Tab-separated table of C-alpha atoms and ligand atoms in Angstrom:
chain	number	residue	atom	x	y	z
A	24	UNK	CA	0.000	0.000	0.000
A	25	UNK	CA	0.915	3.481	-1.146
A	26	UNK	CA	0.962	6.137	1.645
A	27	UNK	CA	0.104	9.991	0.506
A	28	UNK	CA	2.537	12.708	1.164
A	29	UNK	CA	1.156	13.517	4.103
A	30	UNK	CA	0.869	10.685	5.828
A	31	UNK	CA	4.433	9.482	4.508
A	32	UNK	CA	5.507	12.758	6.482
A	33	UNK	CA	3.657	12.437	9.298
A	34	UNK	CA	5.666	8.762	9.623
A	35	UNK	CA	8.573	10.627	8.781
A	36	UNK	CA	8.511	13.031	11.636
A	37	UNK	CA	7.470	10.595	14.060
A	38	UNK	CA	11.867	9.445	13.480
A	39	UNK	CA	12.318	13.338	13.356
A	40	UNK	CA	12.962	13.639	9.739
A	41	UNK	CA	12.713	17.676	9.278
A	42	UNK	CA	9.459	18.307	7.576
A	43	UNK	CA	7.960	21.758	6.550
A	44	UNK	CA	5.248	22.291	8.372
A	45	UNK	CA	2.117	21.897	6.986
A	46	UNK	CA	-1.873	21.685	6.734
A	47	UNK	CA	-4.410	19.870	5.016
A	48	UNK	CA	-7.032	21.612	3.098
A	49	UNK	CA	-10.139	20.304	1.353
A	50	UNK	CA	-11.382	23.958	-0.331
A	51	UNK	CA	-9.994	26.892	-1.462
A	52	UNK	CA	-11.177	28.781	1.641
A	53	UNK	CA	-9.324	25.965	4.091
A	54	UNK	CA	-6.275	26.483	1.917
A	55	UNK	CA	-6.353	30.508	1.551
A	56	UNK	CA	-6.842	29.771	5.882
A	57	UNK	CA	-3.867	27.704	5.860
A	58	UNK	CA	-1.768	29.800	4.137
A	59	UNK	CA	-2.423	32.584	6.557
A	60	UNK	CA	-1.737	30.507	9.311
A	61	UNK	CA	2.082	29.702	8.055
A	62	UNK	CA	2.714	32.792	7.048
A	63	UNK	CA	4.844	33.554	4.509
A	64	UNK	CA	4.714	31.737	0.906
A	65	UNK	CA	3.624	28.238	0.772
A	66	UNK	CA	3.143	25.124	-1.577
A	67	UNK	CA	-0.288	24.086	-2.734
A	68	UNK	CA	0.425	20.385	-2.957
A	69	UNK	CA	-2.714	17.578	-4.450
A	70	UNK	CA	-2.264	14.544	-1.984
A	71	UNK	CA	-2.710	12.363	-4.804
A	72	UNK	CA	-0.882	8.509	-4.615
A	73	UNK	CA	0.421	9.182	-8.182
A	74	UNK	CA	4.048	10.455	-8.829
A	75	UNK	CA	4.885	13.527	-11.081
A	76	UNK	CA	2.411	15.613	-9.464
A	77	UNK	CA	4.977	18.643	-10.387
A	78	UNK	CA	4.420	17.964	-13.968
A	79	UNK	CA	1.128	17.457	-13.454
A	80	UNK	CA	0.581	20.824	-12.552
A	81	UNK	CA	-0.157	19.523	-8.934
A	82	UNK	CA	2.302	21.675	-6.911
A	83	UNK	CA	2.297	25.132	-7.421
A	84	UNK	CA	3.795	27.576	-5.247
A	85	UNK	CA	1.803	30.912	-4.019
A	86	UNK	CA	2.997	34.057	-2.323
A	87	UNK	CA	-0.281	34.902	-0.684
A	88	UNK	CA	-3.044	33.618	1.013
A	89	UNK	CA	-5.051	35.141	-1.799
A	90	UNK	CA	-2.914	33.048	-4.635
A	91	UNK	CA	-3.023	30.248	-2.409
A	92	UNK	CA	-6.694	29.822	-2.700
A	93	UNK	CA	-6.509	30.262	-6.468
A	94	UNK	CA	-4.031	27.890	-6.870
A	95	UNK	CA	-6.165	25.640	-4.112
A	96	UNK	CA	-9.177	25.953	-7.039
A	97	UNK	CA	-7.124	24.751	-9.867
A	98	UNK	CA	-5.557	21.847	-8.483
A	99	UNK	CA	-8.641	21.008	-7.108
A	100	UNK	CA	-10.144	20.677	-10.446
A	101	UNK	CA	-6.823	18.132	-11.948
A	102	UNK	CA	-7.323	14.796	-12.542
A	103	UNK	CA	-3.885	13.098	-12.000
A	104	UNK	CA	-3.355	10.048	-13.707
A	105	UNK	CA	-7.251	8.981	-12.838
A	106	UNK	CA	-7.184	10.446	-9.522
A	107	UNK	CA	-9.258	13.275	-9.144
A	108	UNK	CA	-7.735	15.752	-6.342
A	109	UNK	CA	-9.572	15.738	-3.507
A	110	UNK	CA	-7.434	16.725	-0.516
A	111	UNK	CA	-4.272	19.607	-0.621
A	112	UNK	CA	-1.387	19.883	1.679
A	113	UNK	CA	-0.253	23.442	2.377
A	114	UNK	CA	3.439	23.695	3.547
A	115	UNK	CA	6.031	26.627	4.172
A	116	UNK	CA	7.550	27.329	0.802
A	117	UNK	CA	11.648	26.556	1.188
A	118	UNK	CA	13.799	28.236	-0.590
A	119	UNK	CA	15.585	25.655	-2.472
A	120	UNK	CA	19.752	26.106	-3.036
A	121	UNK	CA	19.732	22.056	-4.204
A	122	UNK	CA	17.719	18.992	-4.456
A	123	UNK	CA	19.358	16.145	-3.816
A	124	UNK	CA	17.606	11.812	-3.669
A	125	UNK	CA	17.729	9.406	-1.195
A	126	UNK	CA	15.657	6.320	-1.105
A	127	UNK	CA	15.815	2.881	1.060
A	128	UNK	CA	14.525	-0.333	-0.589
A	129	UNK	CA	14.153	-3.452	-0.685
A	130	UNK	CA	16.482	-5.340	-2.868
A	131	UNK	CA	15.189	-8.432	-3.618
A	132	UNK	CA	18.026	-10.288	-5.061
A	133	UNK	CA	20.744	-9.769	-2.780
A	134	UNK	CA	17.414	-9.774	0.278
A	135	UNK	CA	18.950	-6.774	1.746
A	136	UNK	CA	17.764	-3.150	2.202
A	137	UNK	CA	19.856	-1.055	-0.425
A	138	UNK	CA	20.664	3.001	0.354
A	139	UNK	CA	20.484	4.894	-3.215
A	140	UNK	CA	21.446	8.606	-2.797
A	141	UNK	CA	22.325	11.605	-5.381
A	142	UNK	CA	22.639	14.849	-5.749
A	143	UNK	CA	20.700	15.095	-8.307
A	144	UNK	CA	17.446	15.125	-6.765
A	145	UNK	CA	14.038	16.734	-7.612
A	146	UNK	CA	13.331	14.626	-10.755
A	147	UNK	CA	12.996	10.746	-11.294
A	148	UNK	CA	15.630	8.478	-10.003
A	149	UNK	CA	15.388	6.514	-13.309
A	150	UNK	CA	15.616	9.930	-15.244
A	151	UNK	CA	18.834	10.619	-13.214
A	152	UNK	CA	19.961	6.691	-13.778
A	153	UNK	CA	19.806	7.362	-17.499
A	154	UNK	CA	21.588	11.061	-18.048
A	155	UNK	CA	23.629	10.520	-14.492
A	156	UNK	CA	24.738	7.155	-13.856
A	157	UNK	CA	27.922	8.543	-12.480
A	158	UNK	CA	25.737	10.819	-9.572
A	159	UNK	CA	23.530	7.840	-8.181
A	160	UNK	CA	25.734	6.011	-4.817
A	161	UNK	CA	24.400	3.235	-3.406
A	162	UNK	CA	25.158	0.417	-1.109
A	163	UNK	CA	23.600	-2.548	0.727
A	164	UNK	CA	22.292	-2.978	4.686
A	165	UNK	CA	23.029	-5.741	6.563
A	166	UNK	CA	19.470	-6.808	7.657
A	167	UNK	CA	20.780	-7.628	10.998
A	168	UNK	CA	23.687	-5.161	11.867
A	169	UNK	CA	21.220	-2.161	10.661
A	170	UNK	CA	22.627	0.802	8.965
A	171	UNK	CA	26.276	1.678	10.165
A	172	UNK	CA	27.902	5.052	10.422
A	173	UNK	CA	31.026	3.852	8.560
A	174	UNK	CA	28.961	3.505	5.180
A	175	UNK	CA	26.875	6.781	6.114
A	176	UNK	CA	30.311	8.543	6.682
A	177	UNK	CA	31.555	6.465	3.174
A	178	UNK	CA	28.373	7.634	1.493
A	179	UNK	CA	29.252	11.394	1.988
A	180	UNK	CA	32.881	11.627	1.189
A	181	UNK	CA	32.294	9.554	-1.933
A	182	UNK	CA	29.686	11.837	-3.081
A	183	UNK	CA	31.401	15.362	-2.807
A	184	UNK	CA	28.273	16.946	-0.354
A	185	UNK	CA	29.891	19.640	0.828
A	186	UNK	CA	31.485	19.353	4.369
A	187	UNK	CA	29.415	21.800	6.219
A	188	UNK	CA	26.358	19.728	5.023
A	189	UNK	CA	27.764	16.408	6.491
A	190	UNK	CA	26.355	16.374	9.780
A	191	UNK	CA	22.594	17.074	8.804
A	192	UNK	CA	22.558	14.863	5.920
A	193	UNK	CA	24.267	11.867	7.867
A	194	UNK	CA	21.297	12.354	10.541
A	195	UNK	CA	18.936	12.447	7.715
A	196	UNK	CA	19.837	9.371	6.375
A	197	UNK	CA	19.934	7.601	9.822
A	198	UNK	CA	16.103	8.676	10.449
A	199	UNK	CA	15.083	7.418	6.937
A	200	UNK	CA	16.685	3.811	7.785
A	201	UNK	CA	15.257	3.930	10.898
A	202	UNK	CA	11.409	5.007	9.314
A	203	UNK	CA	12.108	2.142	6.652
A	204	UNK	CA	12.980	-0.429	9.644
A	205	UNK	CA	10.567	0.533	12.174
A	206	UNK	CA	7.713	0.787	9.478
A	207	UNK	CA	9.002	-2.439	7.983
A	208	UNK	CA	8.225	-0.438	4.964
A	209	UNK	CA	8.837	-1.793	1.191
A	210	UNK	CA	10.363	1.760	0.473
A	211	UNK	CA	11.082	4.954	1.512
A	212	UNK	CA	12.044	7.945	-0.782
A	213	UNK	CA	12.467	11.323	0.025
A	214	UNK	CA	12.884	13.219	-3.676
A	215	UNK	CA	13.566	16.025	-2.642
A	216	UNK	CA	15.757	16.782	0.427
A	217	UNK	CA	15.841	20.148	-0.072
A	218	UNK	CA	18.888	22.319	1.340
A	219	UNK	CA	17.706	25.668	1.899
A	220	UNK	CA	19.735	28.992	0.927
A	221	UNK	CA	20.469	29.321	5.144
A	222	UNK	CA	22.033	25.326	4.808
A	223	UNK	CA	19.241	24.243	6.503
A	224	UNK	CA	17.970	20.731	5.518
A	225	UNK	CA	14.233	19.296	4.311
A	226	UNK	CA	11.873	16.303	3.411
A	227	UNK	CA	10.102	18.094	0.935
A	228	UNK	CA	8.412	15.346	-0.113
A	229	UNK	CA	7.775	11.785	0.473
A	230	UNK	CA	7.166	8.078	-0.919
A	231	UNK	CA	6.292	5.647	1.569
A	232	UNK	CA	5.136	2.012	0.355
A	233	UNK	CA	4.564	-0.399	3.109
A	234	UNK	CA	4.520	-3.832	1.810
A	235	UNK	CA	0.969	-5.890	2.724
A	236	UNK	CA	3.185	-8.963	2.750
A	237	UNK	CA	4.684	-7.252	5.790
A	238	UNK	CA	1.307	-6.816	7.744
A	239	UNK	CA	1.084	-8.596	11.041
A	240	UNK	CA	-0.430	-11.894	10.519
A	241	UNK	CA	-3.241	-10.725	12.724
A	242	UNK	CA	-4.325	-8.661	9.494
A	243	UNK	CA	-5.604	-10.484	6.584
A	244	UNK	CA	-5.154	-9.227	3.066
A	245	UNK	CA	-8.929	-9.642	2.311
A	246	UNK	CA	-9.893	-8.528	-0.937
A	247	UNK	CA	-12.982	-6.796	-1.646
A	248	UNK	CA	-15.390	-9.783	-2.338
A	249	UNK	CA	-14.306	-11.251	1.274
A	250	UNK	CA	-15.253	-7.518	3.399
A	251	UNK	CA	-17.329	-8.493	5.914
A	252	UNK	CA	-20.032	-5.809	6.500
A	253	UNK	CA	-18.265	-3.011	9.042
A	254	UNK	CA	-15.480	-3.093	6.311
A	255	UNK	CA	-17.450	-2.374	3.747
A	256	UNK	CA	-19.180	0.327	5.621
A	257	UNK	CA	-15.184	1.473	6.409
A	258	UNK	CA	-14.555	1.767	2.793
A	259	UNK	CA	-17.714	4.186	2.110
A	260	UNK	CA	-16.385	6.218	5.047
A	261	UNK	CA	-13.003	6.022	3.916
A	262	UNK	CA	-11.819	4.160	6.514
A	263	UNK	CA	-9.076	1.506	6.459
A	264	UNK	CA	-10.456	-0.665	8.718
A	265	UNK	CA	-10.279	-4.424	9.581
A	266	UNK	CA	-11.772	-6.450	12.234
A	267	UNK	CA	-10.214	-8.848	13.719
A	268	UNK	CA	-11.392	-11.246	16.511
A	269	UNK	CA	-10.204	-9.624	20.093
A	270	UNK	CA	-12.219	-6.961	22.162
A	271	UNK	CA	-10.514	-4.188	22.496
A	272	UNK	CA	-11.344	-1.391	19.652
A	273	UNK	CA	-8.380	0.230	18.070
A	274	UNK	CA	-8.170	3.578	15.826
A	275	UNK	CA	-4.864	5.288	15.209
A	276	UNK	CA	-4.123	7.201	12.512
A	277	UNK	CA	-1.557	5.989	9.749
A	278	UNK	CA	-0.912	2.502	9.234
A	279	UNK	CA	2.353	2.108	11.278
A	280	UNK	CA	1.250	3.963	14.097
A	281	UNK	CA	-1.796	1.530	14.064
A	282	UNK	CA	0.510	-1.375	13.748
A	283	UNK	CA	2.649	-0.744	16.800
A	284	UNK	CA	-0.502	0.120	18.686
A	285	UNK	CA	-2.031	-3.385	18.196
A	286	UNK	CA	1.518	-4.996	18.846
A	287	UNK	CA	1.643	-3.085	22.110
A	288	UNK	CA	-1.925	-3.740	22.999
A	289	UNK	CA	-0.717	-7.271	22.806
A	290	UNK	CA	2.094	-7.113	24.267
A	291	UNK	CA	0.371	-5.881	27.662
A	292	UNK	CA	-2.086	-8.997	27.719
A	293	UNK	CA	-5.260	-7.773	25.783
A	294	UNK	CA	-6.739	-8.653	22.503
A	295	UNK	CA	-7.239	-5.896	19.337
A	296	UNK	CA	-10.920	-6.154	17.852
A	297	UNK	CA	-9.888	-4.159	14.485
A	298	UNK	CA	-7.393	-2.449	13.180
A	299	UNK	CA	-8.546	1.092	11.982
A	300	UNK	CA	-6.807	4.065	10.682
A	301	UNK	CA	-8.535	7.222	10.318
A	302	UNK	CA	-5.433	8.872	7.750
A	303	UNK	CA	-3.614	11.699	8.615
A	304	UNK	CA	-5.894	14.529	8.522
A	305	UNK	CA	-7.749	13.153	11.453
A	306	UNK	CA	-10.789	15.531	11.863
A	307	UNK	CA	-13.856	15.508	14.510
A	308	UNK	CA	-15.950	14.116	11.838
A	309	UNK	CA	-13.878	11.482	10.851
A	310	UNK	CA	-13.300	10.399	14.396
A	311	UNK	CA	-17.047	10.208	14.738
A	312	UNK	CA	-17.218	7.955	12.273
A	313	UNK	CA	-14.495	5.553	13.591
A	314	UNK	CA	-16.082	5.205	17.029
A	315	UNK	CA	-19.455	4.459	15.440
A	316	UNK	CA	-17.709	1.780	13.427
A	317	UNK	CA	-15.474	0.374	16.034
A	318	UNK	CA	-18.546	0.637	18.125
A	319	UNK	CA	-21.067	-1.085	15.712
A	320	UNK	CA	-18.504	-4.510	16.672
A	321	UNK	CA	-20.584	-6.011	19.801
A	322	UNK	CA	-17.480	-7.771	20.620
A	323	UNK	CA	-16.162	-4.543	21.475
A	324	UNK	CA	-16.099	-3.381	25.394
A	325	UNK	CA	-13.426	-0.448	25.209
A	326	UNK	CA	-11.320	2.076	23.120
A	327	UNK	CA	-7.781	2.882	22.667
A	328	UNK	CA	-7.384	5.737	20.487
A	329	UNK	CA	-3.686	6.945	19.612
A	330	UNK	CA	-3.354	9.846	17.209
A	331	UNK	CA	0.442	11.036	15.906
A	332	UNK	CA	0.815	13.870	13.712
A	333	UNK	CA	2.301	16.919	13.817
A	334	UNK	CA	-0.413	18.023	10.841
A	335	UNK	CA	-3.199	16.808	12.806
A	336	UNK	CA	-4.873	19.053	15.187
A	337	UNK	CA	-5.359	17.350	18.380
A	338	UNK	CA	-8.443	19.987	20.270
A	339	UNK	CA	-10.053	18.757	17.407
A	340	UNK	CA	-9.928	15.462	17.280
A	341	UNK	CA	-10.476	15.163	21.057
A	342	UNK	CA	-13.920	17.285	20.206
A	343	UNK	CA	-14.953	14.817	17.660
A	344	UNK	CA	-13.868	12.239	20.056
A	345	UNK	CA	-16.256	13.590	23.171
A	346	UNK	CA	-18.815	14.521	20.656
A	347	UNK	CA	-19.050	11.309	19.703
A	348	UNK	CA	-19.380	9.764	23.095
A	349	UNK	CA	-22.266	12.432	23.636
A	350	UNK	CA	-24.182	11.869	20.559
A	351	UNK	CA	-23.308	7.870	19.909
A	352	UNK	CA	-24.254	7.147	23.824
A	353	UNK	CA	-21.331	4.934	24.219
A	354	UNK	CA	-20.107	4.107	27.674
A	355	UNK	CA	-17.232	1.511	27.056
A	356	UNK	CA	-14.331	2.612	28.340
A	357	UNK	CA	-11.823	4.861	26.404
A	358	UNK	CA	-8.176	5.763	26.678
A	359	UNK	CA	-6.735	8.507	24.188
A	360	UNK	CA	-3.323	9.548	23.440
A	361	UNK	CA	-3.371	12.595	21.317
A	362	UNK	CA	0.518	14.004	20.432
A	363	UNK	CA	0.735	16.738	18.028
A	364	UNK	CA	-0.604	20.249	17.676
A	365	UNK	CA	-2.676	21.584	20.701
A	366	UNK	CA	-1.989	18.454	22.185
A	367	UNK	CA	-2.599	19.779	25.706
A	368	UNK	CA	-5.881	21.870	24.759
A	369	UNK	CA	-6.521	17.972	23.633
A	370	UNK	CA	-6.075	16.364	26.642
A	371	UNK	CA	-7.729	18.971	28.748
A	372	UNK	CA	-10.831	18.482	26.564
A	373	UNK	CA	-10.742	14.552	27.232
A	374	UNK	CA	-10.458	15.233	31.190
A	375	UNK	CA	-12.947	17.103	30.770
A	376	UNK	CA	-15.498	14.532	29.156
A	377	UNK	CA	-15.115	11.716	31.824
A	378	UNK	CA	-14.879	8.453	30.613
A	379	UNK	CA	-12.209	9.225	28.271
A	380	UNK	CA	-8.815	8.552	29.631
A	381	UNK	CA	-6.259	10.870	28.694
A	382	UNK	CA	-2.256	9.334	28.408
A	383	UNK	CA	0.731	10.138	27.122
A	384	UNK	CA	2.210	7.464	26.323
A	385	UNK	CA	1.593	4.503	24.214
A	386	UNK	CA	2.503	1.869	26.586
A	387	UNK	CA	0.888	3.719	29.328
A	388	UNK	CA	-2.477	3.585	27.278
A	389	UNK	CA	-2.449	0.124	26.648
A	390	UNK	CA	-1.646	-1.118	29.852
A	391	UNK	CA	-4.897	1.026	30.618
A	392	UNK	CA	-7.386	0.001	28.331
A	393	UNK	CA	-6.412	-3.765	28.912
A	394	UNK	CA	-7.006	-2.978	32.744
A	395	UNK	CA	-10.039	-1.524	32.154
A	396	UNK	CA	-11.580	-4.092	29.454
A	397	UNK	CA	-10.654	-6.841	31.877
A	398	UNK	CA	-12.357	-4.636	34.993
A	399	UNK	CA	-15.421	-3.910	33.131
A	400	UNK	CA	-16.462	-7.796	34.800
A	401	UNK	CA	-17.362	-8.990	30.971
A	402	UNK	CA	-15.606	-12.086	30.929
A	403	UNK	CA	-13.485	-12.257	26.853
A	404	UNK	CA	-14.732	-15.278	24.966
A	405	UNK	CA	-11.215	-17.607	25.189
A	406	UNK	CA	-10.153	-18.722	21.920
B	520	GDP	P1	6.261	15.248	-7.171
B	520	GDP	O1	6.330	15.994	-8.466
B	520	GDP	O2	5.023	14.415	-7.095
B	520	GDP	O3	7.485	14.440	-6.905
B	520	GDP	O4	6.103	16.346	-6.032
B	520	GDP	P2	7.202	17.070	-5.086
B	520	GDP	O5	6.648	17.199	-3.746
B	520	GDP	O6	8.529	16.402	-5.185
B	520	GDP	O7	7.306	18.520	-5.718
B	520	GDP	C1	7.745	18.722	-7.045
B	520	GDP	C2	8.770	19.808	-7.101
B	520	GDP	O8	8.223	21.017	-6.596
B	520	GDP	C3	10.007	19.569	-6.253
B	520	GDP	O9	10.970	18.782	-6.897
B	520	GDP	C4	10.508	20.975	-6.018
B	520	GDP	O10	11.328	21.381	-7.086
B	520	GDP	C5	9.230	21.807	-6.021
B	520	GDP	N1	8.924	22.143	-4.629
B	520	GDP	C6	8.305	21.383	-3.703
B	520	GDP	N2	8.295	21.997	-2.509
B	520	GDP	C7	8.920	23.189	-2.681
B	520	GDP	C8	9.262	24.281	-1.802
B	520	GDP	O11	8.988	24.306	-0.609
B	520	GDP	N3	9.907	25.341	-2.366
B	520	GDP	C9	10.254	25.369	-3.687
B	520	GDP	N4	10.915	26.429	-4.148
B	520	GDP	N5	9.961	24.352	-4.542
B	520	GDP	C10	9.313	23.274	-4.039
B	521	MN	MN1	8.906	14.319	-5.411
């Protein structure tokens, strides 16, 4: 599965990759908003799954809030490669001095990750394999010893990055084997890191393809003719959801973040009911809509919601997350982790609503819903 550009970046700043910051927009009002918010000039980006949006006439830079939103209403209108453009990321415009590539993979001949990096980044890598052979460096991963500095350090000197650059770049590469490991992903690409006229360094962009043959076996492929009804409900809402046979509901928001949480939620003794991920631009309606579908499972008897982002606005989610308790009438117990913007005016608003557990950490909420599940006297069907 292809992630977006958004939610590649949101995985990419959970290793601390430096990412622009950023904000989703659906209209040209949200984006002309957005743009006001940053400050400055930004980039109207389609979060299409297609490459060569830039060609496409899917990223277009605007000075003002104004141009923003008429940018917003033109990309809006594209059709890339089939997809129509529903959703836009606004970022920070950076002022690029160079674009260089760097992408992990999967090599499946030699079964071992393989680094590719050049300095000539900002177009295709097989573009750049064609006129620039000479520019592209790459080199193998031992699947067990991990990336070492030696080849990072290697990496560099080989491919004449200036000196002064060494430092960031070397930590950039670390985080990207680290998101490519931790994600299990197929491949990572960041096309690209930008270096900025102050030397500062940037994920401008990202490609993020986690490999289904990677999923937890807890997750089954399922095509569409096998969806049991709440999935097929999921994919109207346009929710990546699948149920599987435990009791505790789950609903994160980007598929390695929902991952972890059901390995964790293990790991402390309790069983997941579903895996569900909202996507990155987790809104109060959205949320809604994953607690009634987590909900509609009567095997479910509590909640663990844990939302990353830096994008994602946490007050708002933790609205959509007590408005939903309000309006749904649900009294299972819920835990929520919110990190990311607001994040405190979050968990105030969850104090506030009792019956939803605020935490901070993952571990910390899992431990707590599995307490809680097990309190609530219903005795889990053994399997
Ligand atoms: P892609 O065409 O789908 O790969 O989309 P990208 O996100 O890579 O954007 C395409 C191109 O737009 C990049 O290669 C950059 O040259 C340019 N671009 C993206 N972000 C910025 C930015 O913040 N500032 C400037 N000046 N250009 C940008
Ligand atoms: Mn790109």
């Amino acid at each position: 599965m292809k992630l977006l550009e958004y939610q590649g970046k949101q995985l990419f700043e959970r290793v601390g990759l430096p990412v622009p910051p950023g904000r989703l927009a659906y209209t040209p009002d949200e984006a002309e908003r957005s743009t006001r918010e940053l400050g400055g000039p930004v980039v109207v980006k389609a979060q299409v799954a297609a490459g060569g949006r830039g060609k496409a006439g899917g990223v277009k830079l605007a000075q003002t809030p104004e141009e923003a939103r008429r940018q917003a209403e033109a990309i809006l209108g594209l059709t890339i490669q089939g997809e129509p453009v529903r959703t836009l990321l606004i970022t920070r415009a950076v002022e690029i001095e160079r674009e260089y590539y760097l992408g992990i993979t999967l090599d499946r001949s030699a079964r071992k990750p393989v680094l590719i990096f050049s300095m000539q980044g900002g177009v295709d890598i097989e573009e750049v394999a064609r006129t620039s052979p000479e520019s592209i460096h790459t080199f193998h991963i031992s699947p067990l010893e991990g990336l070492q500095a030696h080849q990072v350090r290697g990496l560099l000197f080989e491919s004449d990055v200036p000196r002064d650059q060494f430092r960031a770049l070397g930590d950039v590469i670390q985080k990207l084997y680290r998101a490519f490991a931790e994600f299990r992903a197929h491949l990572v690409e960041i096309n690209p890191i930008a270096v900025a006229a102050q030397g500062e360094i940037w994920a401008l962009d990202s490609k993020f393809i986690l490999d289904d043959d990677d999923l937890p076996a807890e997750i089954p492929g399922g095509g569409a003719e096998t969806l049991d009804p709440l999935e097929r409900a999921a994919k109207e809402a346009d929710l990546q959801y699948v149920k599987l046979d435990g009791d505790i509901g789950i609903i994160g928001n980007g598929a390695g973040l929902v991952m972890s949480t059901l390995d964790v939620v293990q790991l402390m003794g309790g069983r997941p009911a579903n895996f569900l991920d909202v996507g990155g631009g987790a809104s109060a309606e959205q949320m809604k809509k994953a607690l009634e579908l987590v909900l509609s499972d009567p095997d479910v008897k509590g909640v663990f919601i844990n939302i990353f982002g830096g994008i994602t606005r946490c007050d708002l989610v933790a609205q959509g997350i007590v408005a939903a308790k309000r309006d749904l009438d649900i009294h299972a117990p819920m835990v929520g982790r919110l990190v990311g913007t607001n994040e405190e005016e979050g968990r105030r608003i969850l104090h506030e609503a009792a019956g939803v557990i605020p935490v901070a950490g993952m571990e910390e909420g899992a431990e707590k819903i599995v307490r809680l599940v097990h309190e609530s006297g219903q005795p889990s069907a053994e399997c």
